[in-house]
Coordinates of N, CA and C in Angstrom, one line a residue:
X1 N -41.4 -56.5 -29.3 CA -40.6 -55.8 -28.3 C -39.8 -54.7 -29.0
X2 N -39.8 -53.6 -28.3 CA -39.1 -52.4 -28.9 C -37.6 -52.5 -28.7
X3 N -36.9 -51.6 -29.5 CA -35.5 -51.5 -29.4 C -35.0 -51.2 -28.0
X4 N -35.8 -50.3 -27.3 CA -35.5 -50.0 -25.9 C -35.5 -51.2 -25.0
X5 N -36.6 -52.0 -25.1 CA -36.7 -53.2 -24.3 C -35.7 -54.2 -24.6
X6 N -35.3 -54.3 -25.8 CA -34.3 -55.3 -26.2 C -32.9 -55.1 -25.5
X7 N -32.6 -53.9 -25.1 CA -31.3 -53.6 -24.5 C -31.4 -53.5 -23.0
X8 N -32.5 -53.9 -22.4 CA -32.7 -53.8 -21.0 C -31.7 -54.6 -20.2
X9 N -31.0 -55.5 -20.8 CA -30.0 -56.4 -20.1 C -28.7 -55.6 -19.8
X10 N -28.5 -54.5 -20.3 CA -27.2 -53.8 -20.0 C -27.2 -53.4 -18.6
X11 N -26.0 -53.6 -17.9 CA -25.9 -53.4 -16.5 C -25.2 -52.1 -16.1
X12 N -24.4 -51.6 -17.0 CA -23.6 -50.4 -16.7 C -24.1 -49.3 -17.5
X13 N -24.5 -48.2 -16.9 CA -25.0 -47.0 -17.6 C -23.8 -46.1 -17.8
X14 N -23.6 -45.6 -19.0 CA -22.5 -44.7 -19.3 C -23.0 -43.6 -20.2
X15 N -22.1 -42.7 -20.5 CA -22.3 -41.7 -21.5 C -23.5 -40.8 -21.2
X16 N -24.2 -40.4 -22.2 CA -25.3 -39.5 -22.2 C -26.4 -40.1 -21.3
X17 N -26.7 -41.4 -21.3 CA -27.7 -42.0 -20.5 C -27.4 -41.8 -19.0
X18 N -26.1 -42.0 -18.6 CA -25.7 -41.7 -17.2 C -25.8 -40.3 -16.9
X19 N -25.5 -39.4 -17.8 CA -25.6 -37.9 -17.5 C -27.0 -37.5 -17.3
X20 N -27.9 -38.0 -18.1 CA -29.3 -37.6 -18.0 C -29.9 -38.2 -16.7
X21 N -29.6 -39.4 -16.4 CA -30.0 -40.0 -15.1 C -29.5 -39.3 -13.9
X22 N -28.2 -38.9 -14.0 CA -27.6 -38.1 -12.8 C -28.3 -36.8 -12.7
X23 N -28.6 -36.1 -13.8 CA -29.3 -34.8 -13.7 C -30.7 -35.0 -13.1
X24 N -31.4 -36.0 -13.6 CA -32.7 -36.2 -13.1 C -32.7 -36.6 -11.7
X25 N -31.8 -37.4 -11.2 CA -31.7 -37.8 -9.8 C -31.4 -36.6 -8.9
X26 N -30.5 -35.7 -9.4 CA -30.2 -34.5 -8.7 C -31.5 -33.6 -8.6
X27 N -32.2 -33.5 -9.7 CA -33.4 -32.6 -9.6 C -34.5 -33.2 -8.7
X28 N -34.6 -34.6 -8.8 CA -35.6 -35.2 -7.9 C -35.2 -35.0 -6.4
X29 N -33.9 -35.1 -6.1 CA -33.4 -34.8 -4.7 C -33.8 -33.4 -4.3
X30 N -33.6 -32.4 -5.1 CA -34.0 -31.1 -4.8 C -35.5 -31.0 -4.6
X31 N -36.3 -31.6 -5.5 CA -37.7 -31.6 -5.3 C -38.1 -32.2 -4.0
X32 N -37.5 -33.3 -3.6 CA -37.9 -34.0 -2.4 C -37.6 -33.3 -1.1
X33 N -36.6 -32.4 -1.2 CA -36.3 -31.6 0.0 C -37.5 -30.8 0.5
X34 N -38.4 -30.4 -0.4 CA -39.5 -29.7 0.1 C -40.5 -30.4 0.9
X35 N -40.4 -31.7 1.0 CA -41.3 -32.6 1.8 C -40.8 -32.9 3.2
X36 N -39.5 -32.6 3.4 CA -38.9 -32.9 4.7 C -39.7 -32.4 5.9
X37 N -40.0 -33.3 6.8 CA -40.7 -32.9 8.1 C -42.2 -32.5 7.9
X38 N -42.8 -32.8 6.8 CA -44.2 -32.4 6.6 C -45.1 -33.6 6.9
X39 N -46.3 -33.3 7.4 CA -47.3 -34.4 7.6 C -48.3 -34.2 6.5
X40 N -49.2 -35.1 6.4 CA -50.2 -35.1 5.3 C -51.0 -33.8 5.3
X41 N -51.4 -33.3 6.4 CA -52.2 -32.1 6.4 C -51.4 -30.9 5.8
X42 N -50.1 -30.8 6.2 CA -49.3 -29.7 5.7 C -49.1 -29.9 4.1
X43 N -48.9 -31.1 3.7 CA -48.7 -31.4 2.3 C -49.9 -31.1 1.5
X44 N -51.1 -31.2 2.1 CA -52.3 -30.9 1.4 C -52.7 -29.4 1.4
X45 N -52.0 -28.6 2.2 CA -52.3 -27.2 2.4 C -52.0 -26.4 1.1
X46 N -53.0 -25.6 0.7 CA -52.8 -24.6 -0.3 C -52.2 -23.4 0.4
X47 N -50.9 -23.0 0.0 CA -50.3 -21.9 0.7 C -50.0 -20.7 -0.2
X48 N -50.4 -20.8 -1.4 CA -50.3 -19.7 -2.4 C -51.6 -19.5 -3.1
X49 N -51.7 -18.5 -3.9 CA -52.9 -18.2 -4.6 C -53.3 -19.2 -5.6
X50 N -52.4 -20.1 -6.0 CA -52.8 -21.2 -7.0 C -53.4 -22.3 -6.2
X51 N -53.9 -23.3 -7.0 CA -54.5 -24.5 -6.5 C -53.5 -25.6 -6.1
X52 N -52.2 -25.3 -6.4 CA -51.2 -26.3 -6.2 C -50.9 -26.6 -4.7
X53 N -50.7 -27.9 -4.5 CA -50.3 -28.3 -3.1 C -49.1 -29.3 -3.3
X54 N -48.3 -29.4 -2.3 CA -47.1 -30.3 -2.4 C -47.6 -31.7 -2.7
X55 N -48.6 -32.2 -2.1 CA -49.0 -33.6 -2.3 C -49.5 -33.8 -3.7
X56 N -50.2 -32.8 -4.3 CA -50.6 -32.9 -5.7 C -49.4 -32.9 -6.6
X57 N -48.4 -32.1 -6.3 CA -47.2 -32.1 -7.2 C -46.5 -33.4 -7.2
X58 N -46.3 -34.1 -6.1 CA -45.6 -35.4 -6.1 C -46.4 -36.4 -6.9
X59 N -47.8 -36.4 -6.7 CA -48.6 -37.3 -7.5 C -48.5 -37.0 -9.0
X60 N -48.6 -35.7 -9.3 CA -48.5 -35.3 -10.7 C -47.1 -35.8 -11.4
X61 N -46.0 -35.5 -10.7 CA -44.7 -35.8 -11.2 C -44.6 -37.3 -11.4
X62 N -45.1 -38.1 -10.5 CA -45.0 -39.6 -10.6 C -45.8 -40.1 -11.8
X63 N -47.0 -39.5 -12.0 CA -47.9 -39.9 -13.1 C -47.3 -39.5 -14.4
X64 N -46.8 -38.3 -14.5 CA -46.2 -37.8 -15.7 C -45.0 -38.6 -16.1
X65 N -44.1 -38.8 -15.2 CA -42.9 -39.6 -15.5 C -43.2 -41.0 -15.9
X66 N -44.2 -41.6 -15.2 CA -44.6 -43.0 -15.6 C -45.1 -43.0 -17.0
X67 N -46.0 -42.0 -17.3 CA -46.6 -41.9 -18.7 C -45.5 -41.8 -19.7
X68 N -44.5 -40.9 -19.5 CA -43.5 -40.7 -20.6 C -42.6 -42.0 -20.7
X69 N -42.3 -42.6 -19.7 CA -41.4 -43.8 -19.8 C -42.2 -44.9 -20.5
X70 N -43.5 -45.1 -20.2 CA -44.4 -46.0 -20.9 C -44.4 -45.7 -22.4
X71 N -44.6 -44.4 -22.7 CA -44.6 -44.0 -24.1 C -43.3 -44.4 -24.8
X72 N -42.2 -44.3 -24.1 CA -40.9 -44.6 -24.7 C -40.7 -46.1 -24.8
X73 N -41.2 -46.9 -23.8 CA -41.0 -48.3 -23.9 C -42.0 -49.1 -24.7
X74 N -43.2 -48.5 -24.8 CA -44.3 -49.1 -25.6 C -44.8 -48.2 -26.7
X75 N -44.0 -47.9 -27.7 CA -44.4 -47.0 -28.7 C -45.7 -47.4 -29.4
X76 N -46.6 -46.4 -29.6 CA -47.9 -46.7 -30.1 C -48.2 -45.6 -31.1
X77 N -48.2 -46.0 -32.4 CA -48.5 -45.0 -33.5 C -49.9 -44.6 -33.5
X78 N -50.8 -45.1 -32.7 CA -52.2 -44.7 -32.6 C -52.6 -44.1 -31.3
X79 N -51.6 -43.8 -30.5 CA -51.9 -43.2 -29.1 C -52.5 -41.8 -29.2
X80 N -53.4 -41.6 -28.3 CA -54.1 -40.3 -28.2 C -53.9 -39.9 -26.7
X81 N -53.7 -38.6 -26.5 CA -53.6 -38.0 -25.2 C -54.9 -38.3 -24.4
X82 N -54.7 -38.7 -23.2 CA -55.9 -39.0 -22.3 C -56.1 -37.9 -21.3
X83 N -57.0 -37.0 -21.6 CA -57.2 -35.8 -20.7 C -57.7 -36.2 -19.3
X84 N -58.5 -37.3 -19.3 CA -59.0 -37.7 -18.0 C -57.9 -38.2 -17.0
X85 N -57.0 -38.9 -17.6 CA -55.8 -39.4 -16.8 C -55.0 -38.2 -16.4
X86 N -54.8 -37.3 -17.3 CA -54.0 -36.1 -17.0 C -54.6 -35.3 -15.8
X87 N -55.9 -35.1 -15.9 CA -56.6 -34.4 -14.8 C -56.5 -35.1 -13.5
X88 N -56.7 -36.4 -13.6 CA -56.6 -37.2 -12.3 C -55.3 -37.2 -11.7
X89 N -54.2 -36.9 -12.4 CA -52.9 -36.8 -11.8 C -52.8 -35.6 -10.8
X90 N -53.7 -34.7 -10.9 CA -53.7 -33.6 -10.0 C -54.6 -33.7 -8.8
X91 N -55.4 -34.8 -8.8 CA -56.5 -35.0 -7.8 C -56.0 -36.0 -6.8
X92 N -55.9 -35.6 -5.6 CA -55.4 -36.5 -4.5 C -56.6 -36.9 -3.7
X93 N -56.8 -38.2 -3.7 CA -57.9 -38.8 -2.9 C -57.6 -38.8 -1.4
X94 N -58.6 -38.9 -0.6 CA -58.5 -38.9 0.8 C -57.7 -40.1 1.3
X95 N -57.8 -41.2 0.5 CA -57.0 -42.4 0.9 C -55.6 -42.4 0.5
X96 N -55.2 -41.4 -0.2 CA -53.8 -41.3 -0.6 C -53.0 -40.4 0.4
X97 N -51.9 -41.0 0.8 CA -51.1 -40.3 1.8 C -49.8 -39.8 1.2
X98 N -49.2 -38.8 1.9 CA -47.9 -38.3 1.4 C -46.9 -39.5 1.3
X99 N -46.9 -40.3 2.4 CA -45.9 -41.4 2.4 C -46.1 -42.4 1.2
X100 N -47.4 -42.7 0.9 CA -47.7 -43.6 -0.3 C -47.3 -43.0 -1.6
X101 N -47.6 -41.7 -1.7 CA -47.3 -41.0 -3.0 C -45.8 -40.8 -3.1
X102 N -45.0 -40.6 -2.1 CA -43.6 -40.5 -2.1 C -43.0 -41.8 -2.5
X103 N -43.5 -42.9 -2.0 CA -43.1 -44.2 -2.3 C -43.3 -44.5 -3.8
X104 N -44.5 -44.1 -4.3 CA -44.8 -44.3 -5.7 C -43.8 -43.5 -6.6
X105 N -43.5 -42.3 -6.2 CA -42.6 -41.5 -6.9 C -41.2 -42.2 -6.9
X106 N -40.8 -42.7 -5.8 CA -39.5 -43.5 -5.8 C -39.5 -44.7 -6.7
X107 N -40.6 -45.4 -6.7 CA -40.8 -46.6 -7.6 C -40.7 -46.2 -9.0
X108 N -41.3 -45.0 -9.4 CA -41.3 -44.5 -10.8 C -39.8 -44.2 -11.1
X109 N -39.1 -43.5 -10.2 CA -37.7 -43.2 -10.4 C -36.9 -44.4 -10.7
X110 N -37.1 -45.5 -9.9 CA -36.4 -46.7 -10.1 C -36.7 -47.3 -11.5
X111 N -38.0 -47.3 -11.9 CA -38.4 -47.8 -13.2 C -37.7 -47.0 -14.3
X112 N -37.7 -45.7 -14.1 CA -37.0 -44.8 -15.1 C -35.6 -45.2 -15.3
X113 N -34.9 -45.3 -14.2 CA -33.5 -45.7 -14.2 C -33.2 -47.0 -14.9
X114 N -34.1 -48.0 -14.6 CA -33.9 -49.3 -15.3 C -34.2 -49.1 -16.8
X115 N -35.2 -48.3 -17.1 CA -35.5 -48.2 -18.6 C -34.4 -47.5 -19.3
X116 N -33.9 -46.4 -18.7 CA -32.9 -45.6 -19.4 C -31.6 -46.4 -19.5
X117 N -31.4 -47.2 -18.5 CA -30.2 -48.1 -18.6 C -30.2 -49.0 -19.8
X118 N -31.4 -49.3 -20.3 CA -31.5 -50.2 -21.4 C -31.7 -49.5 -22.8
X119 N -31.6 -48.2 -22.8 CA -31.7 -47.5 -24.1 C -30.4 -47.5 -24.8
X120 N -30.2 -48.2 -25.9 CA -28.9 -48.2 -26.5 C -28.6 -46.9 -27.3
X121 N -29.7 -46.3 -27.8 CA -29.6 -45.1 -28.6 C -30.7 -44.1 -28.3
X122 N -30.3 -43.0 -27.6 CA -31.2 -42.0 -27.2 C -31.8 -41.3 -28.5
X123 N -31.3 -41.5 -29.6 CA -31.8 -41.0 -30.8 C -33.0 -41.7 -31.5
X124 N -33.4 -42.9 -30.9 CA -34.5 -43.7 -31.4 C -35.7 -42.8 -31.4
X125 N -36.5 -42.9 -32.5 CA -37.7 -42.1 -32.6 C -38.9 -42.8 -32.0
X126 N -39.7 -42.1 -31.2 CA -40.9 -42.6 -30.5 C -42.1 -41.8 -31.0
X127 N -43.2 -42.5 -31.4 CA -44.4 -41.7 -31.8 C -45.1 -41.1 -30.5
X128 N -45.4 -39.8 -30.6 CA -46.1 -39.1 -29.5 C -47.6 -39.3 -29.7
X129 N -48.3 -39.3 -28.5 CA -49.8 -39.3 -28.6 C -50.3 -38.0 -29.3
X130 N -51.3 -38.1 -30.1 CA -51.9 -36.9 -30.6 C -52.7 -36.3 -29.5
X131 N -53.0 -35.0 -29.6 CA -53.7 -34.2 -28.6 C -54.4 -33.0 -29.3
X132 N -55.3 -32.4 -28.6 CA -56.0 -31.3 -29.2 C -55.0 -30.2 -29.7
X133 N -53.9 -30.0 -28.9 CA -52.9 -29.0 -29.2 C -51.8 -29.5 -30.2
X134 N -51.9 -30.8 -30.4 CA -50.9 -31.5 -31.4 C -51.6 -32.5 -32.2
X135 N -52.5 -32.1 -33.1 CA -53.4 -33.1 -33.8 C -52.6 -34.0 -34.8
X136 N -51.5 -33.5 -35.2 CA -50.6 -34.3 -36.1 C -49.6 -35.1 -35.3
X137 N -49.4 -36.4 -35.7 CA -48.5 -37.2 -35.0 C -47.1 -36.7 -35.1
X138 N -46.4 -36.5 -33.9 CA -45.0 -36.1 -33.9 C -44.2 -37.3 -33.4
X139 N -42.9 -37.2 -33.7 CA -42.0 -38.3 -33.3 C -40.9 -37.6 -32.6
X140 N -40.7 -38.0 -31.3 CA -39.7 -37.5 -30.5 C -38.6 -38.5 -30.3
X141 N -37.4 -38.1 -30.1 CA -36.3 -39.0 -29.7 C -36.5 -39.4 -28.2
X142 N -35.9 -40.5 -27.9 CA -35.9 -40.9 -26.4 C -35.3 -39.8 -25.6
X143 N -34.2 -39.2 -26.2 CA -33.5 -38.1 -25.5 C -34.5 -37.0 -25.2
X144 N -35.3 -36.6 -26.2 CA -36.2 -35.5 -26.0 C -37.3 -35.8 -24.9
X145 N -37.7 -37.0 -24.9 CA -38.6 -37.5 -23.8 C -38.0 -37.3 -22.5
X146 N -36.8 -37.8 -22.3 CA -36.1 -37.7 -21.0 C -35.8 -36.3 -20.6
X147 N -35.4 -35.4 -21.6 CA -35.2 -34.0 -21.3 C -36.6 -33.4 -20.9
X148 N -37.7 -33.8 -21.5 CA -39.0 -33.3 -21.1 C -39.3 -33.7 -19.7
X149 N -39.0 -34.9 -19.3 CA -39.2 -35.3 -17.9 C -38.3 -34.5 -16.9
X150 N -37.1 -34.2 -17.3 CA -36.2 -33.4 -16.5 C -36.8 -32.0 -16.4
X151 N -37.2 -31.4 -17.5 CA -37.8 -30.1 -17.5 C -39.1 -30.0 -16.6
X152 N -39.9 -31.0 -16.7 CA -41.1 -31.1 -15.9 C -40.8 -31.2 -14.4
X153 N -39.8 -32.0 -14.1 CA -39.4 -32.1 -12.7 C -38.8 -30.8 -12.2
X154 N -38.0 -30.1 -13.0 CA -37.4 -28.9 -12.5 C -38.4 -27.8 -12.3
X155 N -39.4 -27.7 -13.3 CA -40.4 -26.7 -13.2 C -41.2 -26.9 -11.9
X156 N -41.6 -28.1 -11.6 CA -42.5 -28.4 -10.4 C -41.6 -28.4 -9.1
X157 N -40.3 -28.6 -9.3 CA -39.5 -28.4 -8.1 C -39.5 -27.0 -7.6
X158 N -39.5 -26.0 -8.6 CA -39.6 -24.6 -8.3 C -40.9 -24.3 -7.6
X159 N -42.0 -24.9 -8.2 CA -43.3 -24.7 -7.6 C -43.3 -25.2 -6.2
X160 N -42.8 -26.3 -6.0 CA -42.8 -26.9 -4.6 C -42.0 -26.1 -3.6
X161 N -40.9 -25.5 -4.1 CA -40.1 -24.6 -3.2 C -40.9 -23.4 -2.8
X162 N -41.6 -22.8 -3.7 CA -42.4 -21.6 -3.4 C -43.6 -22.0 -2.4
X163 N -44.2 -23.1 -2.7 CA -45.3 -23.6 -1.8 C -44.8 -23.8 -0.4
X164 N -43.6 -24.5 -0.3 CA -43.1 -24.8 1.0 C -42.7 -23.5 1.7
X165 N -42.1 -22.6 1.0 CA -41.7 -21.4 1.7 C -42.9 -20.6 2.2
X166 N -43.9 -20.6 1.4 CA -45.2 -19.9 1.8 C -45.9 -20.7 2.9
X167 N -45.7 -21.9 3.0 CA -46.3 -22.8 4.1 C -45.7 -22.5 5.4
X168 N -44.3 -22.6 5.5 CA -43.7 -22.4 6.8 C -42.3 -21.8 6.8
X169 N -41.9 -21.2 5.7 CA -40.6 -20.5 5.6 C -39.5 -21.4 5.2
X170 N -39.7 -22.7 5.1 CA -38.6 -23.6 4.7 C -38.3 -23.4 3.2
X171 N -37.0 -23.5 2.8 CA -36.7 -23.5 1.4 C -35.5 -24.4 1.1
X172 N -35.5 -24.8 -0.1 CA -34.6 -25.8 -0.6 C -33.1 -25.3 -0.5
X173 N -32.9 -24.0 -0.9 CA -31.5 -23.5 -0.9 C -30.9 -23.5 0.5
X174 N -31.7 -23.1 1.5 CA -31.2 -23.1 2.9 C -30.9 -24.5 3.4
X175 N -31.9 -25.4 3.0 CA -31.7 -26.8 3.5 C -30.5 -27.5 2.8
X176 N -30.3 -27.2 1.5 CA -29.1 -27.7 0.9 C -27.8 -27.2 1.5
X177 N -27.8 -25.9 1.9 CA -26.7 -25.4 2.6 C -26.5 -26.1 3.9
X178 N -27.5 -26.2 4.7 CA -27.5 -26.9 6.0 C -27.0 -28.3 5.8
X179 N -27.4 -29.0 4.8 CA -27.0 -30.4 4.5 C -25.5 -30.4 4.2
X180 N -25.0 -29.4 3.6 CA -23.5 -29.3 3.3 C -22.7 -28.8 4.5
X181 N -23.4 -28.6 5.7 CA -22.6 -28.2 6.9 C -22.6 -26.7 7.1
X182 N -23.2 -25.9 6.3 CA -23.2 -24.5 6.4 C -24.1 -24.1 7.6
X183 N -23.7 -23.0 8.3 CA -24.5 -22.5 9.4 C -25.0 -21.1 9.0
X184 N -26.3 -20.8 9.3 CA -26.9 -19.6 9.0 C -27.3 -18.8 10.2

């Protein structure tokens, strides 16, 4: 059992752990605004020159976050990056719905919150999987892994906002203003 798992019994999250979780929750909330009022067909629509769709973005973010938390909780000094799994994270099957993928993303968020709540030291070193672009084993802190998840979420939140705006004119900034009671 890892150091991270040993501390899972902690019930109150404070300090840096709480700050990172709050920032991640805020970024997730911003990302999720782009899905309001959409049906499956709209979420599957390519509305820009790229191949990105909203439904693929939510699947990708859930898969990536799950991977990084598993990497943190189950350190493996022999791990190798799995390109097949990474590619599958962008492929949305006909049987996958927006609702099911959003629920999966919410479940991943809950698992992340539980995991981070149990990390006593964000400076603990975790072995990273080797990959073609990183053939030598690197060691990241739990902090760096969490900041990477935050960066990934923020980057794709921006993608989602552009896709949504291209789809029907909706945008996160205006929706956040409306949520705060602003009238436009």
